[in-house]
PDB file of N, CA, C and O in Angstrom:
ATOM      1  N   MET A  15     116.756 185.363  30.019  1.00 44.00           N
ATOM      2  CA  MET A  15     116.371 186.379  29.341  1.00 44.00           C
ATOM      3  C   MET A  15     115.524 187.293  30.427  1.00 44.00           C
ATOM      4  O   MET A  15     114.388 186.138  30.544  1.00 44.00           O
ATOM      5  N   SER A  16     115.629 188.512  30.798  1.00 47.00           N
ATOM      6  CA  SER A  16     114.457 188.713  31.763  1.00 47.00           C
ATOM      7  C   SER A  16     113.726 189.992  31.122  1.00 47.00           C
ATOM      8  O   SER A  16     114.620 190.730  30.301  1.00 47.00           O
ATOM      9  N   SER A  17     112.371 190.062  31.242  1.00 51.00           N
ATOM     10  CA  SER A  17     112.310 191.646  31.152  1.00 51.00           C
ATOM     11  C   SER A  17     110.919 192.008  31.829  1.00 51.00           C
ATOM     12  O   SER A  17     110.200 191.481  32.290  1.00 51.00           O
ATOM     13  N   SER A  18     110.470 193.338  31.327  1.00 53.00           N
ATOM     14  CA  SER A  18     109.556 194.041  31.969  1.00 53.00           C
ATOM     15  C   SER A  18     109.157 195.031  30.869  1.00 53.00           C
ATOM     16  O   SER A  18     109.175 195.454  30.375  1.00 53.00           O
ATOM     17  N   GLU A  19     107.683 195.273  31.645  1.00 55.00           N
ATOM     18  CA  GLU A  19     107.235 196.617  30.688  1.00 55.00           C
ATOM     19  C   GLU A  19     107.468 197.854  31.306  1.00 55.00           C
ATOM     20  O   GLU A  19     107.446 198.401  32.790  1.00 55.00           O
ATOM     21  N   SER A  20     108.716 198.683  30.928  1.00 57.00           N
ATOM     22  CA  SER A  20     108.814 200.138  31.417  1.00 57.00           C
ATOM     23  C   SER A  20     107.393 201.332  31.405  1.00 57.00           C
ATOM     24  O   SER A  20     107.707 202.280  32.097  1.00 57.00           O
ATOM     25  N   GLY A  21     106.105 201.223  31.312  1.00 65.00           N
ATOM     26  CA  GLY A  21     105.294 201.625  31.771  1.00 65.00           C
ATOM     27  C   GLY A  21     105.015 202.887  30.599  1.00 65.00           C
ATOM     28  O   GLY A  21     104.180 204.087  30.459  1.00 65.00           O
ATOM     29  N   THR A  22     105.572 202.486  29.899  1.00 70.00           N
ATOM     30  CA  THR A  22     106.266 203.131  28.262  1.00 70.00           C
ATOM     31  C   THR A  22     105.369 202.450  26.984  1.00 70.00           C
ATOM     32  O   THR A  22     105.235 203.092  25.647  1.00 70.00           O
ATOM     33  N   GLY A  23     105.231 201.504  26.892  1.00 72.00           N
ATOM     34  CA  GLY A  23     104.432 200.392  26.081  1.00 72.00           C
ATOM     35  C   GLY A  23     105.578 199.498  25.479  1.00 72.00           C
ATOM     36  O   GLY A  23     105.334 199.019  24.832  1.00 72.00           O
ATOM     37  N   ARG A  24     106.645 199.975  26.369  1.00 77.00           N
ATOM     38  CA  ARG A  24     108.255 199.160  25.358  1.00 77.00           C
ATOM     39  C   ARG A  24     108.134 198.482  26.094  1.00 77.00           C
ATOM     40  O   ARG A  24     108.432 198.304  27.570  1.00 77.00           O
ATOM     41  N   ILE A  25     108.942 197.327  26.214  1.00 77.00           N
ATOM     42  CA  ILE A  25     109.434 195.889  26.668  1.00 77.00           C
ATOM     43  C   ILE A  25     110.921 196.904  26.898  1.00 77.00           C
ATOM     44  O   ILE A  25     111.762 196.598  25.844  1.00 77.00           O
ATOM     45  N   ILE A  26     111.071 195.883  27.693  1.00 77.00           N
ATOM     46  CA  ILE A  26     112.709 196.505  28.554  1.00 77.00           C
ATOM     47  C   ILE A  26     113.779 194.880  28.660  1.00 77.00           C
ATOM     48  O   ILE A  26     112.186 194.292  29.885  1.00 77.00           O
ATOM     49  N   ALA A  27     114.197 194.154  28.022  1.00 78.00           N
ATOM     50  CA  ALA A  27     114.814 193.340  27.927  1.00 78.00           C
ATOM     51  C   ALA A  27     116.478 192.951  28.453  1.00 78.00           C
ATOM     52  O   ALA A  27     117.050 193.857  28.267  1.00 78.00           O
ATOM     53  N   GLU A  28     116.509 192.148  29.722  1.00 82.00           N
ATOM     54  CA  GLU A  28     118.305 192.116  29.835  1.00 82.00           C
ATOM     55  C   GLU A  28     118.544 190.755  28.838  1.00 82.00           C
ATOM     56  O   GLU A  28     117.560 189.295  28.549  1.00 82.00           O
ATOM     57  N   VAL A  29     119.366 190.863  27.910  1.00 84.00           N
ATOM     58  CA  VAL A  29     119.828 189.466  27.534  1.00 84.00           C
ATOM     59  C   VAL A  29     121.427 189.171  27.447  1.00 84.00           C
ATOM     60  O   VAL A  29     122.455 189.362  28.020  1.00 84.00           O
ATOM     61  N   VAL A  30     121.585 188.215  27.953  1.00 89.00           N
ATOM     62  CA  VAL A  30     122.999 187.511  27.863  1.00 89.00           C
ATOM     63  C   VAL A  30     123.391 186.762  26.872  1.00 89.00           C
ATOM     64  O   VAL A  30     122.796 186.160  26.556  1.00 89.00           O
ATOM     65  N   ALA A  31     124.573 186.982  26.460  1.00 92.00           N
ATOM     66  CA  ALA A  31     125.334 187.199  24.705  1.00 92.00           C
ATOM     67  C   ALA A  31     125.962 185.377  25.069  1.00 92.00           C
ATOM     68  O   ALA A  31     126.992 185.491  26.159  1.00 92.00           O
ATOM     69  N   GLU A  32     125.618 184.769  24.520  1.00 92.00           N
ATOM     70  CA  GLU A  32     126.174 183.104  24.774  1.00 92.00           C
ATOM     71  C   GLU A  32     127.325 183.715  23.625  1.00 92.00           C
ATOM     72  O   GLU A  32     127.208 183.484  22.637  1.00 92.00           O
ATOM     73  N   GLY A  33     128.517 182.501  23.778  1.00 93.00           N
ATOM     74  CA  GLY A  33     129.144 182.182  23.088  1.00 93.00           C
ATOM     75  C   GLY A  33     130.936 183.076  22.421  1.00 93.00           C
ATOM     76  O   GLY A  33     130.988 183.304  21.514  1.00 93.00           O
ATOM     77  N   VAL A  34     130.391 184.072  23.618  1.00 94.00           N
ATOM     78  CA  VAL A  34     131.580 184.695  23.443  1.00 94.00           C
ATOM     79  C   VAL A  34     132.889 184.288  23.824  1.00 94.00           C
ATOM     80  O   VAL A  34     133.519 183.711  24.444  1.00 94.00           O
ATOM     81  N   GLU A  35     133.680 184.127  22.936  1.00 94.00           N
ATOM     82  CA  GLU A  35     135.130 183.891  22.258  1.00 94.00           C
ATOM     83  C   GLU A  35     136.233 184.690  22.287  1.00 94.00           C
ATOM     84  O   GLU A  35     137.867 183.946  22.637  1.00 94.00           O
ATOM     85  N   ILE A  36     136.000 185.526  21.645  1.00 94.00           N
ATOM     86  CA  ILE A  36     137.247 186.418  21.247  1.00 94.00           C
ATOM     87  C   ILE A  36     137.279 187.661  22.103  1.00 94.00           C
ATOM     88  O   ILE A  36     135.726 188.341  22.332  1.00 94.00           O
ATOM     89  N   PRO A  37     138.150 188.759  22.482  1.00 94.00           N
ATOM     90  CA  PRO A  37     137.845 190.087  23.137  1.00 94.00           C
ATOM     91  C   PRO A  37     137.093 190.884  21.996  1.00 94.00           C
ATOM     92  O   PRO A  37     136.171 191.910  22.488  1.00 94.00           O
ATOM     93  N   SER A  38     137.314 191.025  20.389  1.00 96.00           N
ATOM     94  CA  SER A  38     136.471 191.760  19.664  1.00 96.00           C
ATOM     95  C   SER A  38     134.862 191.638  19.873  1.00 96.00           C
ATOM     96  O   SER A  38     134.400 192.107  19.192  1.00 96.00           O
ATOM     97  N   GLN A  39     134.251 190.018  20.156  1.00 95.00           N
ATOM     98  CA  GLN A  39     133.283 190.015  20.314  1.00 95.00           C
ATOM     99  C   GLN A  39     132.557 190.237  21.668  1.00 95.00           C
ATOM    100  O   GLN A  39     131.488 191.419  21.623  1.00 95.00           O
ATOM    101  N   ARG A  40     133.964 190.312  22.875  1.00 93.00           N
ATOM    102  CA  ARG A  40     133.339 191.447  24.143  1.00 93.00           C
ATOM    103  C   ARG A  40     133.615 192.432  23.960  1.00 93.00           C
ATOM    104  O   ARG A  40     132.148 193.152  24.554  1.00 93.00           O
ATOM    105  N   ASP A  41     134.180 193.134  22.960  1.00 94.00           N
ATOM    106  CA  ASP A  41     134.487 194.547  22.758  1.00 94.00           C
ATOM    107  C   ASP A  41     133.252 194.954  21.966  1.00 94.00           C
ATOM    108  O   ASP A  41     132.189 196.025  22.551  1.00 94.00           O
ATOM    109  N   PHE A  42     132.860 194.563  20.657  1.00 95.00           N
ATOM    110  CA  PHE A  42     131.466 194.629  20.550  1.00 95.00           C
ATOM    111  C   PHE A  42     129.943 195.039  21.216  1.00 95.00           C
ATOM    112  O   PHE A  42     129.526 195.372  20.955  1.00 95.00           O
ATOM    113  N   LEU A  43     129.660 194.032  21.797  1.00 93.00           N
ATOM    114  CA  LEU A  43     128.625 193.516  23.113  1.00 93.00           C
ATOM    115  C   LEU A  43     128.634 194.542  23.679  1.00 93.00           C
ATOM    116  O   LEU A  43     127.767 195.156  24.163  1.00 93.00           O
ATOM    117  N   LEU A  44     129.615 195.132  24.282  1.00 92.00           N
ATOM    118  CA  LEU A  44     130.122 196.072  25.432  1.00 92.00           C
ATOM    119  C   LEU A  44     129.369 197.767  24.604  1.00 92.00           C
ATOM    120  O   LEU A  44     128.761 197.858  25.034  1.00 92.00           O
ATOM    121  N   SER A  45     130.295 197.837  23.187  1.00 93.00           N
ATOM    122  CA  SER A  45     129.645 199.234  22.855  1.00 93.00           C
ATOM    123  C   SER A  45     128.074 198.847  22.364  1.00 93.00           C
ATOM    124  O   SER A  45     128.019 200.114  22.252  1.00 93.00           O
ATOM    125  N   CYS A  46     127.555 198.395  22.430  1.00 91.00           N
ATOM    126  CA  CYS A  46     126.073 197.658  21.750  1.00 91.00           C
ATOM    127  C   CYS A  46     125.195 197.972  23.083  1.00 91.00           C
ATOM    128  O   CYS A  46     124.165 198.007  23.135  1.00 91.00           O
ATOM    129  N   GLY A  47     125.795 198.239  24.696  1.00 89.00           N
ATOM    130  CA  GLY A  47     125.277 198.362  25.379  1.00 89.00           C
ATOM    131  C   GLY A  47     125.278 196.489  26.314  1.00 89.00           C
ATOM    132  O   GLY A  47     124.019 196.706  27.107  1.00 89.00           O
ATOM    133  N   CYS A  48     125.292 196.014  25.670  1.00 89.00           N
ATOM    134  CA  CYS A  48     125.022 194.154  26.414  1.00 89.00           C
ATOM    135  C   CYS A  48     126.328 194.153  27.262  1.00 89.00           C
ATOM    136  O   CYS A  48     127.770 193.537  26.784  1.00 89.00           O
ATOM    137  N   GLY A  49     125.969 193.899  28.534  1.00 88.00           N
ATOM    138  CA  GLY A  49     126.976 193.321  29.914  1.00 88.00           C
ATOM    139  C   GLY A  49     127.348 192.245  30.098  1.00 88.00           C
ATOM    140  O   GLY A  49     128.087 191.843  30.991  1.00 88.00           O
ATOM    141  N   LEU A  50     126.124 191.280  29.859  1.00 90.00           N
ATOM    142  CA  LEU A  50     125.780 190.401  30.373  1.00 90.00           C
ATOM    143  C   LEU A  50     126.862 189.147  29.133  1.00 90.00           C
ATOM    144  O   LEU A  50     125.776 189.262  28.583  1.00 90.00           O
ATOM    145  N   MET A  51     127.482 188.194  29.657  1.00 92.00           N
ATOM    146  CA  MET A  51     128.017 187.488  28.745  1.00 92.00           C
ATOM    147  C   MET A  51     128.684 186.910  29.410  1.00 92.00           C
ATOM    148  O   MET A  51     129.104 186.470  30.263  1.00 92.00           O
ATOM    149  N   GLN A  52     128.459 185.445  28.504  1.00 90.00           N
ATOM    150  CA  GLN A  52     129.372 183.640  28.798  1.00 90.00           C
ATOM    151  C   GLN A  52     129.545 183.287  27.645  1.00 90.00           C
ATOM    152  O   GLN A  52     129.310 183.756  26.504  1.00 90.00           O
ATOM    153  N   GLY A  53     130.785 182.778  27.595  1.00 91.00           N
ATOM    154  CA  GLY A  53     131.398 181.825  26.936  1.00 91.00           C
ATOM    155  C   GLY A  53     133.149 181.923  27.144  1.00 91.00           C
ATOM    156  O   GLY A  53     133.158 181.845  28.404  1.00 91.00           O
ATOM    157  N   TYR A  54     133.429 180.894  25.657  1.00 91.00           N
ATOM    158  CA  TYR A  54     134.770 180.431  26.185  1.00 91.00           C
ATOM    159  C   TYR A  54     136.023 181.363  26.424  1.00 91.00           C
ATOM    160  O   TYR A  54     136.907 181.189  27.701  1.00 91.00           O
ATOM    161  N   LEU A  55     135.454 182.538  26.702  1.00 92.00           N
ATOM    162  CA  LEU A  55     136.675 183.838  26.783  1.00 92.00           C
ATOM    163  C   LEU A  55     136.908 184.290  27.942  1.00 92.00           C
ATOM    164  O   LEU A  55     137.732 184.421  28.740  1.00 92.00           O
ATOM    165  N   PHE A  56     135.583 183.837  28.931  1.00 88.00           N
ATOM    166  CA  PHE A  56     135.751 184.183  30.190  1.00 88.00           C
ATOM    167  C   PHE A  56     136.341 182.804  30.828  1.00 88.00           C
ATOM    168  O   PHE A  56     136.187 183.178  32.451  1.00 88.00           O
ATOM    169  N   HIS A  57     135.835 181.868  30.299  1.00 85.00           N
ATOM    170  CA  HIS A  57     136.008 180.711  31.277  1.00 85.00           C
ATOM    171  C   HIS A  57     135.366 179.507  30.209  1.00 85.00           C
ATOM    172  O   HIS A  57     134.535 179.226  29.730  1.00 85.00           O
ATOM    173  N   PRO A  58     136.522 178.376  29.937  1.00 86.00           N
ATOM    174  CA  PRO A  58     136.362 177.102  29.238  1.00 86.00           C
ATOM    175  C   PRO A  58     135.119 176.273  29.847  1.00 86.00           C
ATOM    176  O   PRO A  58     135.203 176.615  31.367  1.00 86.00           O
ATOM    177  N   ALA A  59     134.717 175.578  28.788  1.00 86.00           N
ATOM    178  CA  ALA A  59     133.600 174.476  29.552  1.00 86.00           C
ATOM    179  C   ALA A  59     134.697 173.269  30.455  1.00 86.00           C
ATOM    180  O   ALA A  59     135.581 173.351  30.114  1.00 86.00           O
ATOM    181  N   LEU A  60     133.653 173.204  31.052  1.00 85.00           N
ATOM    182  CA  LEU A  60     134.246 172.181  32.503  1.00 85.00           C
ATOM    183  C   LEU A  60     133.297 170.815  32.814  1.00 85.00           C
ATOM    184  O   LEU A  60     132.308 170.943  32.507  1.00 85.00           O
ATOM    185  N   PRO A  61     133.783 169.896  32.894  1.00 89.00           N
ATOM    186  CA  PRO A  61     133.158 168.582  32.764  1.00 89.00           C
ATOM    187  C   PRO A  61     131.886 168.529  34.450  1.00 89.00           C
ATOM    188  O   PRO A  61     132.701 169.892  35.285  1.00 89.00           O
ATOM    189  N   PRO A  62     131.017 168.150  34.346  1.00 87.00           N
ATOM    190  CA  PRO A  62     129.823 168.307  35.285  1.00 87.00           C
ATOM    191  C   PRO A  62     130.846 168.092  37.042  1.00 87.00           C
ATOM    192  O   PRO A  62     130.389 169.104  37.237  1.00 87.00           O
ATOM    193  N   THR A  63     131.585 167.366  37.367  1.00 88.00           N
ATOM    194  CA  THR A  63     132.119 167.381  38.193  1.00 88.00           C
ATOM    195  C   THR A  63     132.366 168.789  38.999  1.00 88.00           C
ATOM    196  O   THR A  63     132.977 168.587  40.047  1.00 88.00           O
ATOM    197  N   ARG A  64     133.354 169.203  38.180  1.00 89.00           N
ATOM    198  CA  ARG A  64     134.859 169.910  38.326  1.00 89.00           C
ATOM    199  C   ARG A  64     133.936 171.159  38.191  1.00 89.00           C
ATOM    200  O   ARG A  64     133.607 172.232  39.034  1.00 89.00           O
ATOM    201  N   MET A  65     132.715 171.320  37.561  1.00 85.00           N
ATOM    202  CA  MET A  65     131.631 172.617  38.245  1.00 85.00           C
ATOM    203  C   MET A  65     130.876 172.496  39.136  1.00 85.00           C
ATOM    204  O   MET A  65     130.684 173.526  39.792  1.00 85.00           O
ATOM    205  N   GLU A  66     130.342 171.278  39.608  1.00 87.00           N
ATOM    206  CA  GLU A  66     129.743 171.137  40.790  1.00 87.00           C
ATOM    207  C   GLU A  66     130.923 171.701  42.151  1.00 87.00           C
ATOM    208  O   GLU A  66     130.307 172.733  43.084  1.00 87.00           O
ATOM    209  N   ALA A  67     131.946 171.376  41.808  1.00 87.00           N
ATOM    210  CA  ALA A  67     133.305 171.156  42.987  1.00 87.00           C
ATOM    211  C   ALA A  67     133.156 172.670  42.944  1.00 87.00           C
ATOM    212  O   ALA A  67     133.501 173.908  44.054  1.00 87.00           O
ATOM    213  N   ARG A  68     133.357 173.466  41.969  1.00 84.00           N
ATOM    214  CA  ARG A  68     133.941 175.001  41.460  1.00 84.00           C
ATOM    215  C   ARG A  68     132.531 175.649  42.096  1.00 84.00           C
ATOM    216  O   ARG A  68     132.813 176.706  42.877  1.00 84.00           O
ATOM    217  N   LEU A  69     131.420 175.781  42.097  1.00 82.00           N
ATOM    218  CA  LEU A  69     130.094 176.171  42.483  1.00 82.00           C
ATOM    219  C   LEU A  69     130.262 175.625  44.069  1.00 82.00           C
ATOM    220  O   LEU A  69     129.444 176.912  44.625  1.00 82.00           O
ATOM    221  N   ARG A  70     130.721 174.471  44.872  1.00 83.00           N
ATOM    222  CA  ARG A  70     130.672 174.663  45.803  1.00 83.00           C
ATOM    223  C   ARG A  70     132.132 175.881  46.783  1.00 83.00           C
ATOM    224  O   ARG A  70     131.327 176.090  47.524  1.00 83.00           O
ATOM    225  N   ASP A  71     132.764 175.616  45.389  1.00 83.00           N
ATOM    226  CA  ASP A  71     134.340 176.736  46.406  1.00 83.00           C
ATOM    227  C   ASP A  71     133.476 177.570  46.452  1.00 83.00           C
ATOM    228  O   ASP A  71     133.948 178.492  47.503  1.00 83.00           O
ATOM    229  N   GLU A  72     132.650 178.052  45.548  1.00 78.00           N
ATOM    230  CA  GLU A  72     132.423 179.616  45.284  1.00 78.00           C
ATOM    231  C   GLU A  72     131.515 179.714  46.469  1.00 78.00           C
ATOM    232  O   GLU A  72     131.183 181.129  46.772  1.00 78.00           O
ATOM    233  N   ALA A  73     130.503 178.819  46.328  1.00 72.00           N
ATOM    234  CA  ALA A  73     129.548 179.316  47.615  1.00 72.00           C
ATOM    235  C   ALA A  73     130.368 179.730  49.088  1.00 72.00           C
ATOM    236  O   ALA A  73     129.667 180.367  49.984  1.00 72.00           O
ATOM    237  N   ILE A  74     130.732 178.367  49.177  1.00 69.00           N
ATOM    238  CA  ILE A  74     131.923 178.627  50.544  1.00 69.00           C
ATOM    239  C   ILE A  74     132.206 180.194  51.065  1.00 69.00           C
ATOM    240  O   ILE A  74     132.670 180.554  51.547  1.00 69.00           O
ATOM    241  N   GLU A  75     133.166 180.320  49.300  1.00 69.00           N
ATOM    242  CA  GLU A  75     133.296 182.358  49.029  1.00 69.00           C
ATOM    243  C   GLU A  75     132.336 183.375  49.600  1.00 69.00           C
ATOM    244  O   GLU A  75     132.790 184.014  50.543  1.00 69.00           O
ATOM    245  N   MET A  76     131.512 182.953  48.960  1.00 61.00           N
ATOM    246  CA  MET A  76     130.312 183.918  49.033  1.00 61.00           C
ATOM    247  C   MET A  76     129.653 183.985  50.501  1.00 61.00           C
ATOM    248  O   MET A  76     128.891 185.246  50.988  1.00 61.00           O
ATOM    249  N   SER A  77     129.802 182.624  51.289  1.00 59.00           N
ATOM    250  CA  SER A  77     129.259 182.435  52.545  1.00 59.00           C
ATOM    251  C   SER A  77     130.080 183.344  53.700  1.00 59.00           C
ATOM    252  O   SER A  77     129.313 184.137  54.811  1.00 59.00           O
ATOM    253  N   THR A  78     130.388 184.290  53.409  1.00 60.00           N
ATOM    254  CA  THR A  78     131.143 184.897  53.959  1.00 60.00           C
ATOM    255  C   THR A  78     130.978 186.227  53.988  1.00 60.00           C
ATOM    256  O   THR A  78     130.916 187.895  54.768  1.00 60.00           O
ATOM    257  N   ALA A  79     130.467 186.508  52.650  1.00 60.00           N
ATOM    258  CA  ALA A  79     130.074 188.310  52.200  1.00 60.00           C
ATOM    259  C   ALA A  79     128.595 188.102  51.860  1.00 60.00           C
ATOM    260  O   ALA A  79     128.388 189.247  51.277  1.00 60.00           O
ATOM    261  N   CYS A  80     127.610 187.409  51.779  1.00 57.00           N
ATOM    262  CA  CYS A  80     126.435 187.493  51.182  1.00 57.00           C
ATOM    263  C   CYS A  80     125.357 186.965  52.041  1.00 57.00           C
ATOM    264  O   CYS A  80     125.552 186.097  53.078  1.00 57.00           O
ATOM    265  N   ALA A  81     124.186 187.313  52.170  1.00 59.00           N
ATOM    266  CA  ALA A  81     123.311 186.834  52.998  1.00 59.00           C
ATOM    267  C   ALA A  81     122.884 185.821  52.376  1.00 59.00           C
ATOM    268  O   ALA A  81     123.442 185.259  51.539  1.00 59.00           O
ATOM    269  N   PRO A  82     122.735 184.927  53.766  1.00 60.00           N
ATOM    270  CA  PRO A  82     122.121 183.638  53.821  1.00 60.00           C
ATOM    271  C   PRO A  82     121.486 182.897  52.851  1.00 60.00           C
ATOM    272  O   PRO A  82     121.450 181.917  51.890  1.00 60.00           O
ATOM    273  N   GLU A  83     120.324 183.935  52.025  1.00 60.00           N
ATOM    274  CA  GLU A  83     119.101 183.664  50.986  1.00 60.00           C
ATOM    275  C   GLU A  83     120.340 183.546  49.399  1.00 60.00           C
ATOM    276  O   GLU A  83     120.022 182.789  48.627  1.00 60.00           O
ATOM    277  N   VAL A  84     121.311 184.309  49.852  1.00 57.00           N
ATOM    278  CA  VAL A  84     121.637 184.116  48.423  1.00 57.00           C
ATOM    279  C   VAL A  84     122.918 183.101  48.084  1.00 57.00           C
ATOM    280  O   VAL A  84     122.485 182.197  47.504  1.00 57.00           O
ATOM    281  N   VAL A  85     123.409 182.733  49.448  1.00 54.00           N
ATOM    282  CA  VAL A  85     124.071 181.248  49.527  1.00 54.00           C
ATOM    283  C   VAL A  85     123.601 180.330  49.234  1.00 54.00           C
ATOM    284  O   VAL A  85     124.022 179.430  48.542  1.00 54.00           O
ATOM    285  N   ALA A  86     122.366 180.327  49.636  1.00 60.00           N
ATOM    286  CA  ALA A  86     121.384 179.242  49.439  1.00 60.00           C
ATOM    287  C   ALA A  86     121.152 178.779  47.931  1.00 60.00           C
ATOM    288  O   ALA A  86     120.702 177.495  47.499  1.00 60.00           O
ATOM    289  N   LEU A  87     121.284 179.495  47.146  1.00 57.00           N
ATOM    290  CA  LEU A  87     121.119 179.151  45.432  1.00 57.00           C
ATOM    291  C   LEU A  87     122.353 178.811  45.177  1.00 57.00           C
ATOM    292  O   LEU A  87     121.987 178.027  44.267  1.00 57.00           O
ATOM    293  N   PHE A  88     123.482 178.718  45.698  1.00 55.00           N
ATOM    294  CA  PHE A  88     124.412 178.045  45.451  1.00 55.00           C
ATOM    295  C   PHE A  88     125.021 176.798  46.081  1.00 55.00           C
ATOM    296  O   PHE A  88     125.577 175.887  45.059  1.00 55.00           O
ATOM    297  N   ARG A  89     124.067 176.257  46.980  1.00 56.00           N
ATOM    298  CA  ARG A  89     124.302 175.006  47.619  1.00 56.00           C
ATOM    299  C   ARG A  89     123.785 174.240  47.110  1.00 56.00           C
ATOM    300  O   ARG A  89     122.737 173.848  46.338  1.00 56.00           O
ATOM    301  N   PRO A  90     124.890 172.881  46.767  1.00 54.00           N
ATOM    302  CA  PRO A  90     124.426 171.980  45.809  1.00 54.00           C
ATOM    303  C   PRO A  90     123.261 171.593  46.969  1.00 54.00           C
ATOM    304  O   PRO A  90     122.794 170.667  47.587  1.00 54.00           O
ATOM    305  N   ARG A  91     121.753 170.880  45.755  1.00 55.00           N
ATOM    306  CA  ARG A  91     120.673 170.158  46.348  1.00 55.00           C
ATOM    307  C   ARG A  91     121.281 168.640  46.785  1.00 55.00           C
ATOM    308  O   ARG A  91     122.106 167.743  45.726  1.00 55.00           O
ATOM    309  N   SER A  92     120.536 168.219  47.712  1.00 53.00           N
ATOM    310  CA  SER A  92     120.828 166.632  47.808  1.00 53.00           C
ATOM    311  C   SER A  92     120.499 165.752  46.612  1.00 53.00           C
ATOM    312  O   SER A  92     119.409 166.484  46.266  1.00 53.00           O
ATOM    313  N   VAL A  93     120.848 164.599  46.013  1.00 49.00           N
ATOM    314  CA  VAL A  93     120.628 164.317  45.138  1.00 49.00           C
ATOM    315  C   VAL A  93     120.146 162.931  45.327  1.00 49.00           C
ATOM    316  O   VAL A  93     120.804 161.834  46.389  1.00 49.00           O
ATOM    317  N   GLN A  94     118.654 162.352  45.301  1.00 48.00           N
ATOM    318  CA  GLN A  94     118.500 160.948  45.951  1.00 48.00           C
ATOM    319  C   GLN A  94     118.360 159.769  44.715  1.00 48.00           C
ATOM    320  O   GLN A  94     118.007 159.943  43.765  1.00 48.00           O
ATOM    321  N   SER A  95     118.500 158.704  45.114  1.00 43.00           N
ATOM    322  CA  SER A  95     118.673 157.561  44.403  1.00 43.00           C
ATOM    323  C   SER A  95     118.173 156.627  44.561  1.00 43.00           C
ATOM    324  O   SER A  95     116.722 156.695  45.233  1.00 43.00           O
TER     325      SER A  95
END
Protein backbone atom coordinates (compact mmCIF):
# COMPACT_ATOMS: atom_id res chain seq x y z
CA MET A 1 0.00 0.00 0.00
CA SER A 2 1.29 3.44 -0.81
CA SER A 3 0.00 6.75 0.42
CA SER A 4 0.66 10.46 0.11
CA GLU A 5 -0.86 13.70 1.29
CA SER A 6 -3.03 15.50 -1.22
CA GLY A 7 -2.27 18.95 0.18
CA THR A 8 -5.75 19.14 1.68
CA GLY A 9 -4.89 17.34 4.92
CA ARG A 10 -6.40 14.12 3.62
CA ILE A 11 -4.39 11.00 2.96
CA ILE A 12 -4.77 9.36 -0.41
CA ALA A 13 -3.98 5.65 -0.38
CA GLU A 14 -3.72 2.92 -2.98
CA VAL A 15 -4.81 -0.45 -1.66
CA VAL A 16 -4.29 -3.91 -3.14
CA ALA A 17 -7.21 -6.22 -2.40
CA GLU A 18 -5.90 -9.72 -1.70
CA GLY A 19 -7.74 -13.01 -1.84
CA VAL A 20 -10.10 -12.18 -4.70
CA GLU A 21 -11.49 -15.59 -5.65
CA ILE A 22 -14.81 -15.08 -7.46
CA PRO A 23 -16.11 -12.63 -10.08
CA SER A 24 -18.64 -11.06 -7.69
CA GLN A 25 -15.78 -10.06 -5.34
CA ARG A 26 -13.93 -8.48 -8.27
CA ASP A 27 -17.07 -6.67 -9.41
CA PHE A 28 -17.74 -5.33 -5.92
CA LEU A 29 -14.19 -4.05 -5.53
CA LEU A 30 -14.33 -2.37 -8.95
CA SER A 31 -17.63 -0.70 -8.00
CA CYS A 32 -15.89 0.69 -4.90
CA GLY A 33 -13.07 2.12 -7.02
CA CYS A 34 -10.48 -0.51 -6.13
CA GLY A 35 -8.67 -1.55 -9.29
CA LEU A 36 -5.64 -3.28 -7.74
CA MET A 37 -6.41 -6.90 -6.88
CA GLN A 38 -4.77 -10.27 -6.60
CA GLY A 39 -6.01 -13.73 -5.87
CA TYR A 40 -7.03 -17.10 -7.23
CA LEU A 41 -9.49 -15.50 -9.67
CA PHE A 42 -6.54 -14.07 -11.59
CA HIS A 43 -4.10 -16.95 -11.16
CA PRO A 44 -3.77 -19.88 -8.75
CA ALA A 45 -0.77 -20.02 -6.44
CA LEU A 46 2.42 -21.35 -8.01
CA PRO A 47 5.29 -23.29 -6.44
CA PRO A 48 8.42 -21.11 -6.10
CA THR A 49 10.26 -22.70 -9.03
CA ARG A 50 7.33 -22.14 -11.41
CA MET A 51 6.97 -18.57 -10.18
CA GLU A 52 10.66 -17.88 -10.83
CA ALA A 53 10.35 -19.30 -14.35
CA ARG A 54 7.25 -17.20 -15.01
CA LEU A 55 8.96 -14.01 -13.85
CA ARG A 56 11.96 -14.79 -16.06
CA ASP A 57 9.70 -15.38 -19.06
CA GLU A 58 7.80 -12.16 -18.43
CA ALA A 59 11.06 -10.22 -18.04
CA ILE A 60 12.18 -11.51 -21.44
CA GLU A 61 8.86 -10.47 -23.01
CA MET A 62 9.02 -7.06 -21.32
CA SER A 63 12.60 -6.45 -22.43
CA THR A 64 11.36 -5.65 -25.92
CA ALA A 65 8.71 -3.21 -24.68
CA CYS A 66 10.05 -1.61 -21.50
CA ALA A 67 12.88 0.61 -20.44
CA PRO A 68 15.93 -1.29 -19.11
CA GLU A 69 15.42 -0.02 -15.54
CA VAL A 70 11.93 -1.56 -15.49
CA VAL A 71 13.15 -4.90 -16.81
CA ALA A 72 15.91 -4.93 -14.17
CA LEU A 73 13.24 -5.04 -11.45
CA PHE A 74 12.12 -8.46 -12.72
CA ARG A 75 15.55 -9.93 -13.37
CA PRO A 76 16.33 -12.65 -10.81
CA ARG A 77 19.13 -11.86 -8.40
CA SER A 78 21.98 -14.32 -8.24
CA VAL A 79 21.89 -16.51 -5.16
CA GLN A 80 25.12 -16.99 -3.26
CA SER A 81 25.63 -20.27 -1.49
